[in-house]
Amino acid sequence: MKVIDMYDAPHTGRTVTSNDIKISARNVNVFYGDNHAIKDVSVDIEDKMVTAFIGPSGCGKSTFLRCLNRMNDTIESSRIEGTICIDDEDIYDRRVDPVQLRAKVGMVFQKPNPFPKSIYDNVAYGPKIHGMARNKAELDEIVEKALRRGAIWDEVKDRLHAPGTGLSGGQQQRLCIARAVATEPEVLLMDEPCSALDPIATAQVEELIDELRQDYSVVIVTHSMQQAARVSQKTAFFHLGNLVEYGETGKIFTNPEDSRTEAYITGRIG
Amino acid sequence: MTDASTNSAPAARKGASLHRTDPRTRRRNGAERRFRLYGAAAISMGLLFLCVLAVSIIRSGAPAFTHAVVEVEFTLSEAQFEEAESQLLKTAVYERYFNAALTAQLRDAGFDVAFDENTIRRIIGKTGGTIRSYYRADPDRVGESVTLDLPVSSRVNGYIKGRVTRENLLDSRFLTQADLDLVDAMRDRGLIETKFNWGFLTGKDSGVDNPGGAGIGASVVGSFFMMLVVLVLSLPIGVAASIYLEEFAPRNWFTDMIEVNISNLAAVPSIVFGILGLAVFIQFMHLPQSAPLVGGLVLTLMTLPTIIISTRASLKAVPPSIRDAALGVGASKMQSVFHHVLPLAMPGILTGTIIGLAQALGETAPLLLIGMVGFVARQYPDGVVDGFLDPNSAMPAQIYTWASRADPAFYEKAWGGIIVLLVFLLAMNIVAIILRRRFERRW
């Protein structure tokens, strides 16, 4: 894998290597009742790489993201067809327990949603229910490591037992990221993680996402094309439930193949 | 934008001074002012009614908390005790001793009125039994000089409180004008005093002929045991049912039907639950009549819908992002509910439960049918088990019983009972508010 210079403009010198395939979706169709939300989407998401889903509102990118850790199971009217494999295992197989899957595929949501508990408890909750720590010292260690990964340790180390809801929006979102990585997932799904944050907090979270790429395969849904361009190596463009174009971020933004992608990127649809 | 051309008076807006309100704005402001006025008027009306209600309850009920007593210094010697206990009509002997002591005391106080045993009986009632049980309860008191506080008869009590006046009193075998002269004289010399009636709070119900001795204590105990049954049954069942319906049950016609029926149950007249309780718990299951256990079971049926509805509402109010967050870190459905959703819904659940309990505490109609009304709660239960199974009354049932008795003194007791009931309800609501404050967390 080569070094990637993130902060270059997307059209200059961006280099992307190909990694192992982490998630592979084939002919995925999702229905909400009668509404056909995802139409025949096939995509391969690579390991240790940031993949961005872009597209206008209601295009199905969040829906598809939520298929990857079966969060759509909680919506009763939803129905999914096709296969999604993580490490060549079908996650919709009958033998798969969604709870186990979600420990492997962490998720960060659009709105920061810390539990109304202490910062420590927020992060410790996942490791606790998965039995990852044998004693308090181990748990402390896991919490510290997760908070460091979430790039929030220095800000909260003196007030670990203060409520997580008392943090600022950007800190809350980084806390949620720390909470998600605490269970040591292999894939991290992010559903518009910066939409509720100011530019400074956004920059911090984006920087964090880039660091997380070292260990995780990150899938991020975003409304901001600049953000997709800044943080991702691969970009998928969704439109009206279809996966229109999928490829290297640099190419999507500079030389899209599909006219719809071009129209969206230049601001003519969306 | 094209609306402007169809507007009837667009010219009025353009270039008009902001210092002059146009008629349209004035009309809108007028409407708003009127609406505020209606609101304030509605609130004031409500407050006024509340005040009238509170004042009338307190005015009518306060006398139940005081009673007039005759204070008599009395010494019973060992010899007198022996003699009285050896007689056939023991209480009559005690009464004679007492009357002698009272007469002497009145003479000392400067009375020169001629009065006989019957006068004393009419004023204080039959004292012999009271005195005998007083000494038999604690034989050490024999030989000591004690001050007996003997409550006056209900008519004299009414006279002292102003319910009975000389004008509307006809001489009868219960009370005569001459007796009232004596009562007045005794009050002037401080022999009759008005005291706080602890007996009303701690006492048991008396028979129809003795309103002075009636107290609400036993029925408070009855209500307590009923509420215990209601709490222990309805809180876990109600909360479990709502969690299942709200979080786990699939949405289909069957759960829809259950939902509609729970809402309907909350609106079913309480007497219907009484009939159900009579048929199921007493006639079919042969549980004892008039028992707080049965009352509690019936009230549980009544309280369940209230608790389920309020619990479901507070579960619904927990933001879905919390559920997502828990599921997102790999918690199971049950973990997400019990670790995160339920604690956040707790204040609402507790408030709903306490309000349901308060409703149950004040409910009379279902108790009519299972025999808790009309039952004279003459004694306290002997223990916890008896507390559930022995026939007892409950506060609202006791109030109803008193209100339907003929003696006007019971009417006063009924109002006093209402005050006690309201104090309990108020206390429960305050507890609900405190719990809500304590458990409330923001997210």
XYZ file of C-alpha atoms in Angstrom:
713
model
C 0.000 0.000 0.000
C 1.352 3.371 -0.946
C 1.262 6.563 1.008
C -1.733 8.659 0.230
C -1.638 12.380 0.546
C -5.065 13.278 1.756
C -5.028 16.995 1.697
C -4.024 17.418 -1.866
C -6.737 18.550 -4.145
C -8.512 15.494 -5.495
C -7.230 15.937 -9.010
C -3.549 16.228 -8.167
C -1.381 13.315 -7.414
C -3.892 11.191 -5.564
C -2.743 7.629 -5.560
C -4.760 4.704 -4.456
C -3.705 1.147 -4.074
C -6.058 -1.743 -4.114
C -6.479 -3.763 -0.950
C -8.288 -6.921 0.000
C -12.017 -6.857 -0.430
C -13.652 -6.494 2.976
C -17.298 -6.153 2.083
C -18.798 -7.414 -1.072
C -22.442 -6.713 -1.910
C -24.162 -8.433 -4.795
C -27.512 -7.467 -6.322
C -28.806 -5.892 -3.148
C -32.420 -4.744 -3.236
C -34.088 -3.107 -0.230
C -37.790 -2.462 0.138
C -39.567 -0.384 2.765
C -43.052 -1.767 2.374
C -43.817 -1.036 -1.267
C -41.039 1.483 -1.606
C -38.107 0.105 -3.568
C -35.300 1.967 -1.807
C -32.173 0.219 -3.127
C -32.134 -1.135 -6.647
C -29.765 -3.915 -7.529
C -26.623 -2.519 -5.957
C -23.363 -4.444 -6.267
C -20.241 -3.009 -4.721
C -16.900 -4.164 -3.326
C -15.557 -2.235 -0.364
C -11.866 -2.600 0.318
C -10.114 -3.064 3.603
C -8.149 -0.289 5.348
C -9.583 2.356 3.168
C -12.206 5.081 3.427
C -15.125 4.617 1.083
C -17.559 7.512 0.716
C -21.213 7.230 -0.339
C -22.510 10.421 -1.874
C -25.760 11.360 -3.493
C -28.804 13.561 -3.109
C -31.179 13.164 -0.164
C -33.321 10.050 -0.301
C -31.020 8.292 -2.768
C -30.610 5.297 -0.487
C -27.020 5.753 0.635
C -27.897 5.697 4.334
C -30.204 2.762 3.772
C -27.440 0.827 2.081
C -25.039 1.733 4.891
C -27.495 0.435 7.460
C -27.717 -2.842 5.549
C -24.040 -3.426 6.217
C -24.581 -3.991 9.936
C -28.206 -5.049 9.671
C -29.515 -1.987 11.490
C -32.415 -2.096 9.043
C -33.581 -5.242 10.812
C -35.046 -2.974 13.466
C -37.355 -1.390 10.894
C -40.215 -3.788 10.591
C -41.392 -3.059 7.088
C -37.938 -3.381 5.559
C -37.010 -6.331 3.394
C -33.707 -7.085 1.748
C -32.741 -9.272 -1.226
C -29.309 -10.182 -2.529
C -26.161 -10.985 -0.595
C -23.756 -8.926 1.434
C -20.569 -10.709 2.457
C -18.048 -9.527 4.998
C -14.829 -11.552 4.779
C -16.673 -13.930 2.469
C -19.367 -14.658 5.038
C -22.925 -13.793 4.140
C -24.145 -11.496 6.926
C -27.775 -12.250 6.074
C -27.186 -15.941 6.572
C -29.593 -17.502 9.037
C -26.729 -18.493 11.309
C -25.557 -14.906 11.727
C -26.629 -13.166 14.917
C -26.980 -9.451 14.209
C -25.668 -8.680 17.684
C -22.374 -10.424 16.911
C -22.260 -8.759 13.532
C -22.639 -5.303 15.040
C -19.714 -5.913 17.349
C -17.663 -6.513 14.215
C -19.178 -3.651 12.248
C -19.325 -0.529 14.398
C -21.498 2.438 13.583
C -21.415 6.185 14.175
C -24.636 8.074 13.633
C -25.587 11.377 12.106
C -26.474 13.062 15.361
C -24.042 12.563 18.239
C -25.931 10.186 20.516
C -23.935 9.500 23.664
C -25.770 7.603 26.367
C -26.881 9.873 29.191
C -24.152 8.373 31.345
C -20.584 9.256 32.198
C -17.928 9.497 29.496
C -16.277 6.409 30.929
C -19.499 4.383 30.933
C -20.250 5.432 27.378
C -17.033 3.890 26.133
C -16.977 0.985 28.581
C -20.491 -0.160 27.738
C -19.616 -2.048 24.549
C -16.550 -3.864 25.955
C -18.584 -4.715 29.068
C -21.454 -6.394 27.253
C -19.041 -8.269 25.010
C -17.004 -9.420 28.003
C -13.787 -7.980 26.632
C -12.327 -7.068 30.007
C -11.697 -9.438 32.866
C -11.246 -6.749 35.487
C -11.435 -3.053 36.139
C -7.822 -2.406 35.184
C -8.280 -4.008 31.781
C -11.455 -2.066 31.233
C -9.695 1.167 32.167
C -7.050 0.335 29.629
C -9.592 -0.366 26.885
C -11.420 2.870 27.646
C -8.232 4.908 27.544
C -7.142 3.294 24.300
C -10.523 3.930 22.698
C -10.607 7.533 23.826
C -7.112 8.046 22.467
C -8.173 6.544 19.145
C -11.171 8.869 19.219
C -8.694 11.773 19.637
C -10.576 12.996 22.667
C -8.509 11.542 25.523
C -6.629 14.744 26.319
C -9.840 16.720 26.549
C -11.692 14.346 28.854
C -9.053 12.461 30.846
C -9.671 14.646 33.899
C -13.421 14.256 33.838
C -14.084 10.684 32.807
C -16.999 10.497 35.187
C -18.676 13.658 33.979
C -21.795 13.058 31.842
C -21.090 12.455 28.162
C -24.039 14.641 27.227
C -22.271 17.630 28.766
C -19.612 17.701 26.038
C -19.763 19.956 23.003
C -21.205 18.582 19.767
C -17.838 17.816 18.204
C -16.548 16.195 21.377
C -19.747 14.141 21.631
C -19.260 12.872 18.105
C -15.660 11.925 18.805
C -16.868 10.229 21.987
C -19.312 8.253 19.857
C -16.466 7.278 17.545
C -14.416 6.221 20.577
C -17.420 4.218 21.754
C -17.657 2.555 18.354
C -13.966 1.621 18.203
C -13.917 0.406 21.828
C -15.430 -2.912 20.765
C -12.595 -3.296 18.240
C -14.700 -3.596 15.135
C -13.223 -4.389 11.744
C -15.474 -2.088 9.791
C -16.637 1.349 10.876
C -19.799 2.754 9.341
C -20.373 6.497 9.590
C -23.702 8.012 8.672
C -23.048 11.702 7.982
C -20.916 12.001 11.099
C -20.204 15.694 10.598
C -23.579 17.033 9.568
C -24.272 18.429 13.025
C -20.783 19.798 13.592
C -19.090 23.130 12.980
C -16.122 23.371 10.566
C -13.470 23.041 13.277
C -15.066 19.947 14.801
C -15.552 18.609 11.289
C -11.853 19.031 10.567
C -11.004 17.164 13.774
C -13.341 14.304 12.940
C -12.028 14.121 9.365
C -8.487 13.943 10.625
C -9.589 11.193 12.957
C -11.224 9.263 10.132
C -7.971 9.364 8.222
C -6.136 7.914 11.207
C -8.731 5.228 11.714
C -8.080 4.038 8.180
C -4.857 2.466 9.432
C -6.843 -0.219 11.235
C -10.352 -0.237 9.935
C -12.260 -0.264 6.777
C -14.322 2.924 7.009
C -17.532 3.571 5.101
C -18.829 7.110 5.338
C -22.052 8.615 4.058
C -21.782 12.311 3.446
C -23.708 15.161 1.907
C -20.600 17.216 1.510
C -18.732 16.467 -1.675
C -15.718 18.346 -0.383
C -15.683 16.037 2.590
C -15.874 12.967 0.384
C -13.042 14.364 -1.657
C -10.970 15.118 1.425
C -11.313 11.895 3.375
C -12.086 9.071 0.984
C -10.076 6.982 -1.405
C -13.112 5.484 -3.108
C -16.434 7.070 -3.756
C -19.791 5.633 -4.683
C -22.480 7.859 -6.134
C -26.077 6.839 -5.458
C -29.049 8.256 -7.272
C -32.696 7.237 -6.801
C -31.683 3.935 -5.224
C -29.215 3.042 -7.948
C -25.482 2.868 -7.591
C -24.608 5.083 -10.512
C -20.872 5.121 -10.339
C -18.224 3.683 -8.078
C -14.541 4.265 -8.339
C -11.510 6.102 -7.114
C -12.422 9.380 -5.502
C -10.076 11.368 -7.680
C -11.586 9.982 -10.808
C -15.199 10.425 -9.706
C -14.647 14.082 -8.952
C -12.546 14.971 -11.931
C -13.590 12.682 -14.682
C -16.893 10.954 -13.958
C -18.099 8.489 -16.490
C -21.813 8.872 -15.933
C -23.560 12.085 -16.879
C -25.672 11.939 -13.699
C -22.533 11.908 -11.549
C -21.214 14.859 -13.383
C -24.510 16.696 -13.005
C -24.527 16.054 -9.259
C -20.951 17.050 -8.731
C -21.362 20.248 -10.644
C -24.492 21.031 -8.664
C -27.102 20.553 -11.373
C -29.050 17.823 -9.559
C -29.417 17.072 -5.892
C -44.946 36.226 -5.268
C -47.875 36.367 -7.550
C -50.072 36.476 -4.466
C -49.378 40.157 -4.078
C -51.363 40.999 -7.166
C -54.416 39.082 -5.963
C -54.249 40.584 -2.467
C -57.190 42.920 -1.991
C -55.271 45.678 -0.224
C -51.676 45.544 -1.270
C -51.381 49.288 -1.390
C -51.889 49.602 2.345
C -48.612 47.798 3.006
C -46.427 49.619 0.598
C -44.927 52.755 2.018
C -47.158 52.681 5.079
C -45.697 54.014 8.297
C -44.530 51.443 10.817
C -45.680 53.810 13.550
C -49.291 53.264 12.638
C -50.829 49.812 13.067
C -52.926 48.880 10.113
C -56.437 47.558 10.736
C -55.434 43.994 9.916
C -52.687 43.938 12.533
C -55.042 45.549 15.025
C -57.597 42.827 14.412
C -54.975 40.135 14.883
C -53.691 41.717 18.071
C -57.247 42.040 19.327
C -57.875 38.351 18.677
C -54.732 37.433 20.534
C -55.637 39.647 23.488
C -59.104 38.114 23.647
C -57.666 34.621 23.545
C -55.324 35.372 26.427
C -58.255 36.800 28.328
C -60.303 33.655 27.788
C -57.395 31.566 29.005
C -56.894 33.670 32.095
C -60.627 33.573 32.768
C -60.713 29.784 32.421
C -57.799 29.380 34.809
C -59.339 31.790 37.310
C -62.623 29.911 37.169
C -60.784 26.675 37.852
C -58.885 28.204 40.743
C -62.069 29.697 42.129
C -63.847 26.348 42.098
C -60.819 24.739 43.685
C -60.799 27.335 46.450
C -64.526 26.968 47.084
C -64.096 23.203 47.222
C -61.099 23.353 49.541
C -62.741 25.863 51.856
C -65.982 23.931 52.067
C -64.187 20.638 52.691
C -62.002 22.130 55.393
C -64.901 23.980 57.008
C -67.080 20.913 57.102
C -64.322 18.473 57.925
C -62.239 20.354 60.470
C -64.686 19.734 63.359
C -64.103 16.005 62.944
C -60.536 16.512 64.136
C -61.555 18.040 67.469
C -63.875 16.868 70.166
C -65.083 18.190 73.490
C -63.963 16.244 76.533
C -64.877 16.376 80.183
C -61.781 16.339 82.325
C -62.387 14.518 85.563
C -59.919 13.835 88.360
C -60.603 10.331 89.491
C -59.089 7.897 91.908
C -60.187 4.314 92.176
C -59.124 2.644 95.385
C -58.124 -0.995 95.636
C -61.206 -1.710 97.733
C -63.524 -0.112 95.197
C -61.940 -2.118 92.404
C -62.406 -5.368 94.339
C -65.970 -4.516 95.172
C -66.906 -3.546 91.629
C -65.413 -6.691 90.129
C -67.351 -8.849 92.588
C -70.716 -7.452 91.544
C -72.994 -8.821 88.910
C -73.487 -5.495 87.121
C -69.905 -4.363 87.209
C -70.128 -1.344 84.929
C -72.992 0.119 86.908
C -70.766 0.166 89.993
C -67.989 1.936 88.111
C -70.501 4.423 86.850
C -71.651 5.091 90.401
C -68.086 5.721 91.556
C -67.473 8.008 88.668
C -70.662 9.957 89.172
C -69.794 10.464 92.827
C -66.343 11.752 91.905
C -67.726 14.043 89.229
C -70.445 15.392 91.520
C -67.883 16.160 94.188
C -65.694 17.895 91.652
C -68.580 19.961 90.348
C -69.557 20.939 93.886
C -65.962 22.058 94.465
C -66.149 24.124 91.305
C -69.157 25.888 92.763
C -72.113 24.215 91.109
C -75.295 24.087 93.021
C -77.406 22.601 90.305
C -79.362 19.539 91.026
C -78.467 16.776 88.592
C -78.885 13.104 88.579
C -77.244 10.114 86.955
C -79.333 10.526 83.866
C -78.075 14.051 83.280
C -74.520 12.816 83.381
C -75.463 9.966 81.091
C -77.010 12.386 78.650
C -73.928 14.561 78.662
C -71.135 12.014 78.747
C -72.860 8.795 77.920
C -72.493 5.527 79.789
C -69.148 5.850 81.476
C -68.982 2.585 83.386
C -67.756 0.430 80.512
C -65.094 2.897 79.469
C -63.739 3.206 82.972
C -63.762 -0.525 83.601
C -61.810 -1.300 80.446
C -59.433 1.545 81.280
C -58.546 -0.085 84.599
C -58.606 -3.632 83.339
C -56.150 -2.710 80.604
C -53.645 -1.504 83.195
C -54.450 -2.606 86.773
C -51.489 -0.584 88.097
C -53.571 2.516 87.736
C -55.801 1.391 90.583
C -55.129 3.600 93.593
C -53.486 6.340 91.543
C -55.049 9.685 90.936
C -55.687 10.013 87.202
C -57.273 12.590 84.958
C -59.847 11.038 82.664
C -60.679 12.764 79.387
C -64.134 11.542 78.560
C -65.635 12.658 75.241
C -69.082 14.203 75.599
C -72.059 12.718 73.807
C -72.468 13.517 70.145
C -75.355 15.929 70.740
C -73.458 17.892 73.360
C -70.464 17.837 71.042
C -72.717 19.239 68.325
C -73.945 21.932 70.706
C -70.399 22.965 71.565
C -69.402 23.064 67.893
C -72.536 24.995 67.027
C -74.296 22.311 65.024
C -77.038 21.954 67.661
C -78.583 25.163 69.004
C -80.982 25.799 71.849
C -83.576 26.992 69.361
C -83.724 23.744 67.426
C -83.380 21.494 70.459
C -86.562 19.856 71.698
C -86.367 18.346 75.146
C -86.047 14.640 74.715
C -84.637 11.666 76.459
C -81.351 12.437 74.729
C -80.833 16.036 75.784
C -82.785 18.799 77.543
C -82.441 22.558 77.826
C -81.488 22.108 81.475
C -78.571 19.898 80.433
C -77.288 22.641 78.216
C -77.287 25.038 81.185
C -75.040 22.602 82.988
C -72.824 22.188 79.907
C -72.448 25.962 79.605
C -71.576 26.241 83.277
C -69.018 23.434 82.987
C -67.421 25.085 80.007
C -67.201 28.387 81.905
C -65.294 26.641 84.667
C -63.023 24.797 82.270
C -64.371 21.342 82.961
C -65.280 20.789 79.325
C -62.530 21.490 76.873
C -62.131 21.089 73.137
C -59.141 18.946 72.249
C -57.563 17.441 69.144
C -59.256 14.152 68.445
C -56.425 11.665 67.968
C -59.037 8.962 68.161
C -60.347 10.048 64.766
C -57.020 9.333 63.096
C -56.105 6.192 65.007
C -59.493 4.803 65.911
C -61.727 2.201 64.380
C -65.210 2.590 63.073
C -67.930 2.491 65.704
C -71.509 1.410 65.493
C -74.297 3.603 64.212
C -75.103 4.803 67.740
C -71.680 6.137 68.646
C -70.436 8.685 66.141
C -68.097 10.225 68.699
C -65.955 7.111 68.868
C -65.654 6.563 65.124
C -62.172 6.850 63.633
C -60.668 6.309 60.231
C -57.523 4.468 61.384
C -58.656 0.937 60.602
C -59.710 1.841 57.090
C -56.402 3.639 56.506
C -54.785 0.287 57.295
C -57.229 -1.410 54.910
C -56.354 1.053 52.171
C -52.652 0.543 52.863
C -52.862 -3.214 52.366
C -54.925 -2.728 49.216
C -52.383 -0.321 47.784
C -49.642 -2.800 48.596
C -51.426 -5.451 46.550
C -52.013 -2.981 43.715
C -48.395 -1.838 43.661
C -46.869 -5.309 43.840
C -49.099 -6.640 41.061
C -49.717 -3.764 38.703
C -46.239 -2.245 38.509
C -44.341 -5.347 37.311
C -47.189 -6.654 35.151
C -47.915 -3.255 33.667
C -44.298 -2.380 32.953
C -43.528 -5.813 31.522
C -46.611 -5.673 29.292
C -45.759 -2.220 28.001
C -42.127 -3.075 27.334
C -43.193 -6.122 25.377
C -45.854 -4.265 23.417
C -43.699 -1.242 22.745
C -40.320 -2.789 22.040
C -40.697 -6.431 21.106
C -44.175 -7.266 19.841
C -44.647 -7.320 16.083
C -47.052 -4.757 14.720
C -50.053 -6.630 13.368
C -53.821 -6.696 13.707
C -53.567 -8.676 16.923
C -51.334 -6.206 18.753
C -53.377 -3.354 17.305
C -56.438 -4.932 18.844
C -54.710 -5.307 22.199
C -53.682 -1.676 22.037
C -57.212 -0.475 21.327
C -58.581 -2.659 24.089
C -56.124 -1.365 26.649
C -57.215 2.166 25.849
C -60.826 1.063 26.175
C -60.171 -0.642 29.491
C -58.855 2.614 30.900
C -62.250 4.132 30.204
C -64.393 1.305 31.592
C -66.505 2.466 34.557
C -64.946 1.249 37.757
C -68.117 -0.428 38.956
C -67.760 -2.893 36.096
C -64.434 -3.952 37.572
C -66.271 -4.371 40.869
C -68.758 -6.764 39.313
C -65.923 -8.636 37.648
C -64.112 -8.886 40.974
C -67.248 -10.150 42.684
C -67.821 -12.794 40.037
C -64.240 -13.951 39.628
C -62.465 -13.434 42.928
C -65.294 -14.042 45.387
C -67.855 -16.255 43.693
C -65.487 -18.304 41.554
C -62.193 -18.296 43.467
C -63.864 -18.071 46.898
C -61.542 -15.444 48.262
C -62.863 -13.864 51.479
C -65.386 -11.073 51.182
C -64.501 -7.542 52.215
C -60.808 -8.467 52.262
C -58.194 -5.908 51.204
C -56.638 -8.658 49.061
C -59.739 -8.820 46.879
C -60.056 -5.045 46.867
C -56.430 -4.813 45.792
C -56.930 -7.351 42.997
C -59.927 -5.456 41.646
C -58.092 -2.149 41.825
C -55.096 -3.779 40.105
C -57.307 -4.573 37.130
C -58.378 -0.954 37.124
C -54.880 0.484 37.500
C -53.171 -1.711 34.904
C -54.405 0.167 31.824
C -53.347 3.490 33.350
C -49.865 2.168 34.073
C -49.530 0.510 30.675
C -50.595 3.631 28.819
C -48.275 5.937 30.743
C -45.369 3.483 30.543
C -45.766 3.101 26.807
C -45.916 6.866 26.414
C -42.684 7.309 28.336
C -40.983 4.491 26.423
C -42.039 6.169 23.185
C -40.589 9.445 24.425
C -37.078 7.966 24.697
C -35.284 9.156 21.556
C -34.663 6.375 19.017
C -31.051 7.530 18.746
C -30.403 5.947 22.146
C -31.712 2.604 20.902
C -29.581 2.958 17.749
C -26.538 3.787 19.832
C -26.982 0.705 21.989
C -27.668 -1.595 19.037
C -24.771 0.009 17.180
C -22.228 -1.112 19.776
C -23.622 -4.619 19.629
C -26.112 -4.681 22.473
C -28.979 -7.101 22.077
C -32.511 -5.764 21.904
C -33.103 -6.676 25.523
C -29.850 -5.099 26.673
C -30.673 -1.901 24.853
C -34.097 -1.794 26.509
C -33.031 -2.650 30.032
C -29.709 -0.795 30.114
C -30.719 2.368 28.320
C -34.365 2.817 27.408
C -35.965 1.744 30.667
C -33.808 3.927 32.941
C -34.640 6.919 30.764
C -38.342 6.107 30.852
C -38.294 5.566 34.617
C -39.499 9.003 35.730
C -42.518 8.751 33.460
C -43.257 5.205 34.565
C -43.061 6.120 38.247
C -45.262 9.153 37.818
C -47.836 7.127 35.898
C -47.763 4.408 38.528
C -48.251 6.779 41.408
C -51.073 8.567 39.627
C -52.666 5.192 38.946
C -52.282 4.283 42.619
C -53.775 7.587 43.685
C -56.742 6.903 41.437
C -57.128 3.464 42.961
C -56.846 4.862 46.470
C -59.845 7.109 45.918
C -61.992 4.532 44.137
C -65.236 3.565 45.896
C -67.502 1.968 43.326
C -65.718 -1.380 42.882
C -65.460 -1.739 46.653
C -69.249 -1.462 46.942
C -69.601 -4.790 45.208
C -66.992 -6.800 47.034
C -68.393 -5.930 50.440
C -65.956 -3.358 51.715
C -68.715 -0.768 52.006
C -71.181 -1.244 54.841
C -68.717 -3.387 56.658
C -68.009 -1.843 60.061
C -64.253 -1.932 60.518
C -64.357 -2.414 64.254
C -60.869 -3.749 64.743
C -57.356 -3.571 63.467
C -55.965 -6.673 61.740
C -53.800 -8.809 64.003
C -50.909 -9.249 61.618
C -49.707 -8.869 58.082
C -51.537 -11.925 56.742
C -54.735 -10.878 58.495
C -54.187 -7.428 57.075
C -54.711 -8.888 53.616
C -57.372 -11.459 54.428
C -59.455 -10.084 57.316
C -62.490 -8.069 56.380
C -61.674 -4.406 56.501
C -62.880 -1.175 55.046
C -60.958 1.320 52.951
C -60.850 5.070 53.228
C -63.299 5.980 50.463
C -65.585 3.114 51.479
C -65.496 4.334 55.077
C -66.373 7.855 53.962
C -69.264 6.492 51.938
C -70.474 4.443 54.914
C -70.360 7.431 57.225
C -72.057 9.713 54.758
C -74.989 7.329 54.494
C -75.562 7.081 58.256
C -78.388 9.072 59.808
C -76.657 10.864 62.679
C -75.399 14.269 61.499
C -72.266 13.703 63.557
C -71.270 11.063 60.993
C -71.661 13.622 58.252
C -68.914 15.614 59.916
C -66.810 12.452 60.155
C -67.280 11.848 56.437
C -65.906 15.291 55.651
C -63.021 14.672 58.026
C -62.365 11.381 56.233
C -62.284 13.239 52.925
C -59.602 15.531 54.331
C -57.516 12.519 55.400
C -57.956 10.936 51.953
C -56.965 14.164 50.213
C -53.890 14.489 52.409
C -52.837 10.999 51.313
C -53.461 11.797 47.644
C -51.532 15.033 47.942
C -48.647 13.222 49.606
C -48.576 10.642 46.795
C -48.544 13.329 44.141
C -45.707 15.109 45.914
C -43.768 11.825 45.981
C -44.417 11.481 42.239
C -43.044 14.955 41.606
C -39.976 14.330 43.757
C -39.245 11.012 42.016
C -39.647 12.617 38.629
C -37.200 15.349 39.560
C -34.692 12.898 40.956
C -34.686 10.436 38.092
C -35.018 12.920 35.306
C -31.958 12.978 33.079
C -31.423 14.973 30.007
C -30.091 13.588 26.793
